[in-house]
Amino acid sequence: MSQFCVDKFLALSGAELHEYSEPFVNELHDAIPEAVYESLQSKLQDLDEEHTIYALELNMLLKPNEFVGFAIPYLSHSDSAVCCTAYRTIERQPTSLITNDLCNQIRATPIVDLFSTHVRTGEKVLVGTNEEFIRNLLAKIA
């Protein structure tokens, strides 16, 4: 497989996006040019949930020291998959990366309801809140 291409990434959706992105997230870290970070970082707020999930993963792989602060607000994203991804990417980082300011950001994260899309109906369904994610991160840091 060649290097990661942001334009291709943004043009894909569904199974094609998954098929393209998963190898980079799981195995091909070296095939992601560092310039991808700036490009995805600048577009992050405008991405749909599916692309946001991968952008969180990719940016945390590329520059965890810089990106961890950008990932924290996604702990209050109402889409359960996005919130869960933000949690996982932050939780995997060494506690030394979490400064007092970042800890305070996590502590100040609002508790929100999390929703997922029902497989059969396509309706948004409530699956819980982000409270446990926040509590677990704070426990790990303390």
PDB file of C-alpha atoms in Angstrom:
ATOM      1  CA  MET A   1       0.000   0.000   0.000  1.00  0.00           C
ATOM      2  CA  SER A   2       1.225   3.519  -0.714  1.00  0.00           C
ATOM      3  CA  GLN A   3       1.309   6.513   1.602  1.00  0.00           C
ATOM      4  CA  PHE A   4      -1.843   7.867   3.209  1.00  0.00           C
ATOM      5  CA  CYS A   5      -3.582  10.464   1.034  1.00  0.00           C
ATOM      6  CA  VAL A   6      -5.889  12.998   2.706  1.00  0.00           C
ATOM      7  CA  ASP A   7      -7.831  13.704  -0.502  1.00  0.00           C
ATOM      8  CA  LYS A   8      -8.568  10.013  -1.013  1.00  0.00           C
ATOM      9  CA  PHE A   9      -9.498   9.668   2.671  1.00  0.00           C
ATOM     10  CA  LEU A  10     -11.963  12.555   2.432  1.00  0.00           C
ATOM     11  CA  ALA A  11     -13.513  11.218  -0.785  1.00  0.00           C
ATOM     12  CA  LEU A  12     -14.345   7.804   0.669  1.00  0.00           C
ATOM     13  CA  SER A  13     -17.208   6.718   2.911  1.00  0.00           C
ATOM     14  CA  GLY A  14     -18.674   3.593   4.427  1.00  0.00           C
ATOM     15  CA  ALA A  15     -16.877   0.320   3.802  1.00  0.00           C
ATOM     16  CA  GLU A  16     -14.421   1.951   1.402  1.00  0.00           C
ATOM     17  CA  LEU A  17     -13.337   4.447   4.066  1.00  0.00           C
ATOM     18  CA  HIS A  18     -12.959   1.643   6.590  1.00  0.00           C
ATOM     19  CA  GLU A  19     -10.981  -0.525   4.168  1.00  0.00           C
ATOM     20  CA  TYR A  20      -8.649   2.356   3.292  1.00  0.00           C
ATOM     21  CA  SER A  21      -8.111   3.774   6.795  1.00  0.00           C
ATOM     22  CA  GLU A  22      -7.873   0.710   9.038  1.00  0.00           C
ATOM     23  CA  PRO A  23      -4.466  -0.477   7.771  1.00  0.00           C
ATOM     24  CA  PHE A  24      -2.958   2.952   8.464  1.00  0.00           C
ATOM     25  CA  VAL A  25      -4.461   3.099  11.959  1.00  0.00           C
ATOM     26  CA  ASN A  26      -3.473  -0.448  12.882  1.00  0.00           C
ATOM     27  CA  GLU A  27      -0.292  -1.307  10.989  1.00  0.00           C
ATOM     28  CA  LEU A  28       1.045   1.240   8.523  1.00  0.00           C
ATOM     29  CA  HIS A  29       1.886   4.145  10.830  1.00  0.00           C
ATOM     30  CA  ASP A  30       5.098   4.815   8.906  1.00  0.00           C
ATOM     31  CA  ALA A  31       3.113   5.327   5.681  1.00  0.00           C
ATOM     32  CA  ILE A  32       1.336   8.384   7.109  1.00  0.00           C
ATOM     33  CA  PRO A  33       3.213  11.561   6.163  1.00  0.00           C
ATOM     34  CA  GLU A  34       3.567  14.063   8.996  1.00  0.00           C
ATOM     35  CA  ALA A  35       1.824  16.704   6.827  1.00  0.00           C
ATOM     36  CA  VAL A  36      -1.385  14.689   7.243  1.00  0.00           C
ATOM     37  CA  TYR A  37      -1.587  15.995  10.801  1.00  0.00           C
ATOM     38  CA  GLU A  38      -1.964  19.648   9.809  1.00  0.00           C
ATOM     39  CA  SER A  39      -4.403  18.839   7.041  1.00  0.00           C
ATOM     40  CA  LEU A  40      -6.701  16.695   9.197  1.00  0.00           C
ATOM     41  CA  GLN A  41      -6.346  18.999  12.193  1.00  0.00           C
ATOM     42  CA  SER A  42      -7.561  21.968  10.152  1.00  0.00           C
ATOM     43  CA  LYS A  43     -10.577  20.022   8.838  1.00  0.00           C
ATOM     44  CA  LEU A  44     -11.476  18.122  12.016  1.00  0.00           C
ATOM     45  CA  GLN A  45     -14.458  20.232  13.088  1.00  0.00           C
ATOM     46  CA  ASP A  46     -16.042  19.955   9.628  1.00  0.00           C
ATOM     47  CA  LEU A  47     -15.803  16.182   9.253  1.00  0.00           C
ATOM     48  CA  ASP A  48     -18.706  13.760   9.584  1.00  0.00           C
ATOM     49  CA  GLU A  49     -18.631  11.240  12.421  1.00  0.00           C
ATOM     50  CA  GLU A  50     -17.092   8.483  10.317  1.00  0.00           C
ATOM     51  CA  HIS A  51     -14.161  10.613   9.189  1.00  0.00           C
ATOM     52  CA  THR A  52     -13.784  12.190  12.643  1.00  0.00           C
ATOM     53  CA  ILE A  53     -13.188   8.774  14.184  1.00  0.00           C
ATOM     54  CA  TYR A  54     -10.281   8.072  11.850  1.00  0.00           C
ATOM     55  CA  ALA A  55      -8.931  11.626  12.068  1.00  0.00           C
ATOM     56  CA  LEU A  56      -8.784  11.307  15.870  1.00  0.00           C
ATOM     57  CA  GLU A  57      -6.883   8.026  15.559  1.00  0.00           C
ATOM     58  CA  LEU A  58      -4.492   9.243  12.866  1.00  0.00           C
ATOM     59  CA  ASN A  59      -3.677  12.575  14.489  1.00  0.00           C
ATOM     60  CA  MET A  60      -3.030  10.941  17.852  1.00  0.00           C
ATOM     61  CA  LEU A  61      -0.647   8.512  16.133  1.00  0.00           C
ATOM     62  CA  LEU A  62       1.201  11.340  14.410  1.00  0.00           C
ATOM     63  CA  LYS A  63       1.548  13.926  17.179  1.00  0.00           C
ATOM     64  CA  PRO A  64       0.147  12.778  20.512  1.00  0.00           C
ATOM     65  CA  ASN A  65       1.838  15.575  22.483  1.00  0.00           C
ATOM     66  CA  GLU A  66       0.145  18.234  20.379  1.00  0.00           C
ATOM     67  CA  PHE A  67      -3.109  16.473  19.671  1.00  0.00           C
ATOM     68  CA  VAL A  68      -4.250  15.232  23.071  1.00  0.00           C
ATOM     69  CA  GLY A  69      -5.645  18.682  23.916  1.00  0.00           C
ATOM     70  CA  PHE A  70      -7.625  18.739  20.666  1.00  0.00           C
ATOM     71  CA  ALA A  71      -9.088  15.298  21.397  1.00  0.00           C
ATOM     72  CA  ILE A  72     -10.495  16.201  24.827  1.00  0.00           C
ATOM     73  CA  PRO A  73     -13.521  18.181  23.534  1.00  0.00           C
ATOM     74  CA  TYR A  74     -14.590  15.083  21.585  1.00  0.00           C
ATOM     75  CA  LEU A  75     -15.261  13.385  24.927  1.00  0.00           C
ATOM     76  CA  SER A  76     -18.513  15.365  24.882  1.00  0.00           C
ATOM     77  CA  HIS A  77     -19.459  14.502  21.292  1.00  0.00           C
ATOM     78  CA  SER A  78     -22.996  13.096  21.195  1.00  0.00           C
ATOM     79  CA  ASP A  79     -22.070  10.332  18.743  1.00  0.00           C
ATOM     80  CA  SER A  80     -21.044   7.370  20.889  1.00  0.00           C
ATOM     81  CA  ALA A  81     -18.410   6.123  18.420  1.00  0.00           C
ATOM     82  CA  VAL A  82     -16.689   9.523  18.266  1.00  0.00           C
ATOM     83  CA  CYS A  83     -16.764   9.904  22.045  1.00  0.00           C
ATOM     84  CA  CYS A  84     -15.449   6.372  22.520  1.00  0.00           C
ATOM     85  CA  THR A  85     -12.634   6.970  20.034  1.00  0.00           C
ATOM     86  CA  ALA A  86     -11.633  10.177  21.800  1.00  0.00           C
ATOM     87  CA  TYR A  87     -11.595   8.276  25.080  1.00  0.00           C
ATOM     88  CA  ARG A  88      -9.515   5.395  23.690  1.00  0.00           C
ATOM     89  CA  THR A  89      -6.954   7.656  22.026  1.00  0.00           C
ATOM     90  CA  ILE A  90      -6.499   9.739  25.185  1.00  0.00           C
ATOM     91  CA  GLU A  91      -6.520   6.738  27.523  1.00  0.00           C
ATOM     92  CA  ARG A  92      -3.716   5.019  25.572  1.00  0.00           C
ATOM     93  CA  GLN A  93      -1.344   7.938  26.143  1.00  0.00           C
ATOM     94  CA  PRO A  94       1.128   7.942  29.008  1.00  0.00           C
ATOM     95  CA  THR A  95      -0.110   9.896  32.007  1.00  0.00           C
ATOM     96  CA  SER A  96       2.983  12.103  31.736  1.00  0.00           C
ATOM     97  CA  LEU A  97       1.427  13.616  28.615  1.00  0.00           C
ATOM     98  CA  ILE A  98      -1.598  14.872  30.579  1.00  0.00           C
ATOM     99  CA  THR A  99      -0.704  18.239  32.083  1.00  0.00           C
ATOM    100  CA  ASN A 100      -2.682  19.917  34.857  1.00  0.00           C
ATOM    101  CA  ASP A 101      -4.396  22.107  32.252  1.00  0.00           C
ATOM    102  CA  LEU A 102      -5.444  19.045  30.243  1.00  0.00           C
ATOM    103  CA  CYS A 103      -6.621  17.334  33.414  1.00  0.00           C
ATOM    104  CA  ASN A 104      -8.747  20.381  34.180  1.00  0.00           C
ATOM    105  CA  GLN A 105     -10.154  20.267  30.637  1.00  0.00           C
ATOM    106  CA  ILE A 106     -11.140  16.643  31.151  1.00  0.00           C
ATOM    107  CA  ARG A 107     -12.644  17.488  34.537  1.00  0.00           C
ATOM    108  CA  ALA A 108     -14.667  20.318  32.925  1.00  0.00           C
ATOM    109  CA  THR A 109     -16.034  18.117  30.138  1.00  0.00           C
ATOM    110  CA  PRO A 110     -19.823  18.288  30.257  1.00  0.00           C
ATOM    111  CA  ILE A 111     -21.776  15.092  30.827  1.00  0.00           C
ATOM    112  CA  VAL A 112     -23.761  14.409  27.663  1.00  0.00           C
ATOM    113  CA  ASP A 113     -26.074  11.727  26.377  1.00  0.00           C
ATOM    114  CA  LEU A 114     -24.461   9.444  23.803  1.00  0.00           C
ATOM    115  CA  PHE A 115     -26.332   8.238  20.761  1.00  0.00           C
ATOM    116  CA  SER A 116     -25.781   5.553  18.164  1.00  0.00           C
ATOM    117  CA  THR A 117     -27.605   4.759  14.948  1.00  0.00           C
ATOM    118  CA  HIS A 118     -29.966   1.797  15.133  1.00  0.00           C
ATOM    119  CA  VAL A 119     -28.823  -0.761  12.569  1.00  0.00           C
ATOM    120  CA  ARG A 120     -32.285  -1.576  11.201  1.00  0.00           C
ATOM    121  CA  THR A 121     -34.179   1.690  11.500  1.00  0.00           C
ATOM    122  CA  GLY A 122     -31.407   4.262  11.118  1.00  0.00           C
ATOM    123  CA  GLU A 123     -32.839   6.176  14.088  1.00  0.00           C
ATOM    124  CA  LYS A 124     -30.575   7.724  16.696  1.00  0.00           C
ATOM    125  CA  VAL A 125     -30.891   5.792  19.945  1.00  0.00           C
ATOM    126  CA  LEU A 126     -29.634   6.732  23.394  1.00  0.00           C
ATOM    127  CA  VAL A 127     -26.888   4.367  24.569  1.00  0.00           C
ATOM    128  CA  GLY A 128     -25.725   6.095  27.761  1.00  0.00           C
ATOM    129  CA  THR A 129     -23.560   9.037  28.781  1.00  0.00           C
ATOM    130  CA  ASN A 130     -19.883   9.938  28.667  1.00  0.00           C
ATOM    131  CA  GLU A 131     -19.643  10.084  32.463  1.00  0.00           C
ATOM    132  CA  GLU A 132     -17.763   6.791  32.833  1.00  0.00           C
ATOM    133  CA  PHE A 133     -15.173   7.798  30.224  1.00  0.00           C
ATOM    134  CA  ILE A 134     -14.452  11.017  32.080  1.00  0.00           C
ATOM    135  CA  ARG A 135     -14.336   9.262  35.448  1.00  0.00           C
ATOM    136  CA  ASN A 136     -11.922   6.583  34.104  1.00  0.00           C
ATOM    137  CA  LEU A 137      -9.564   9.150  32.589  1.00  0.00           C
ATOM    138  CA  LEU A 138      -9.470  11.178  35.802  1.00  0.00           C
ATOM    139  CA  ALA A 139      -8.824   8.023  37.847  1.00  0.00           C
ATOM    140  CA  LYS A 140      -5.932   7.058  35.567  1.00  0.00           C
ATOM    141  CA  ILE A 141      -4.369  10.508  35.815  1.00  0.00           C
ATOM    142  CA  ALA A 142      -4.736  10.869  39.595  1.00  0.00           C
TER     143      ALA A 142
END
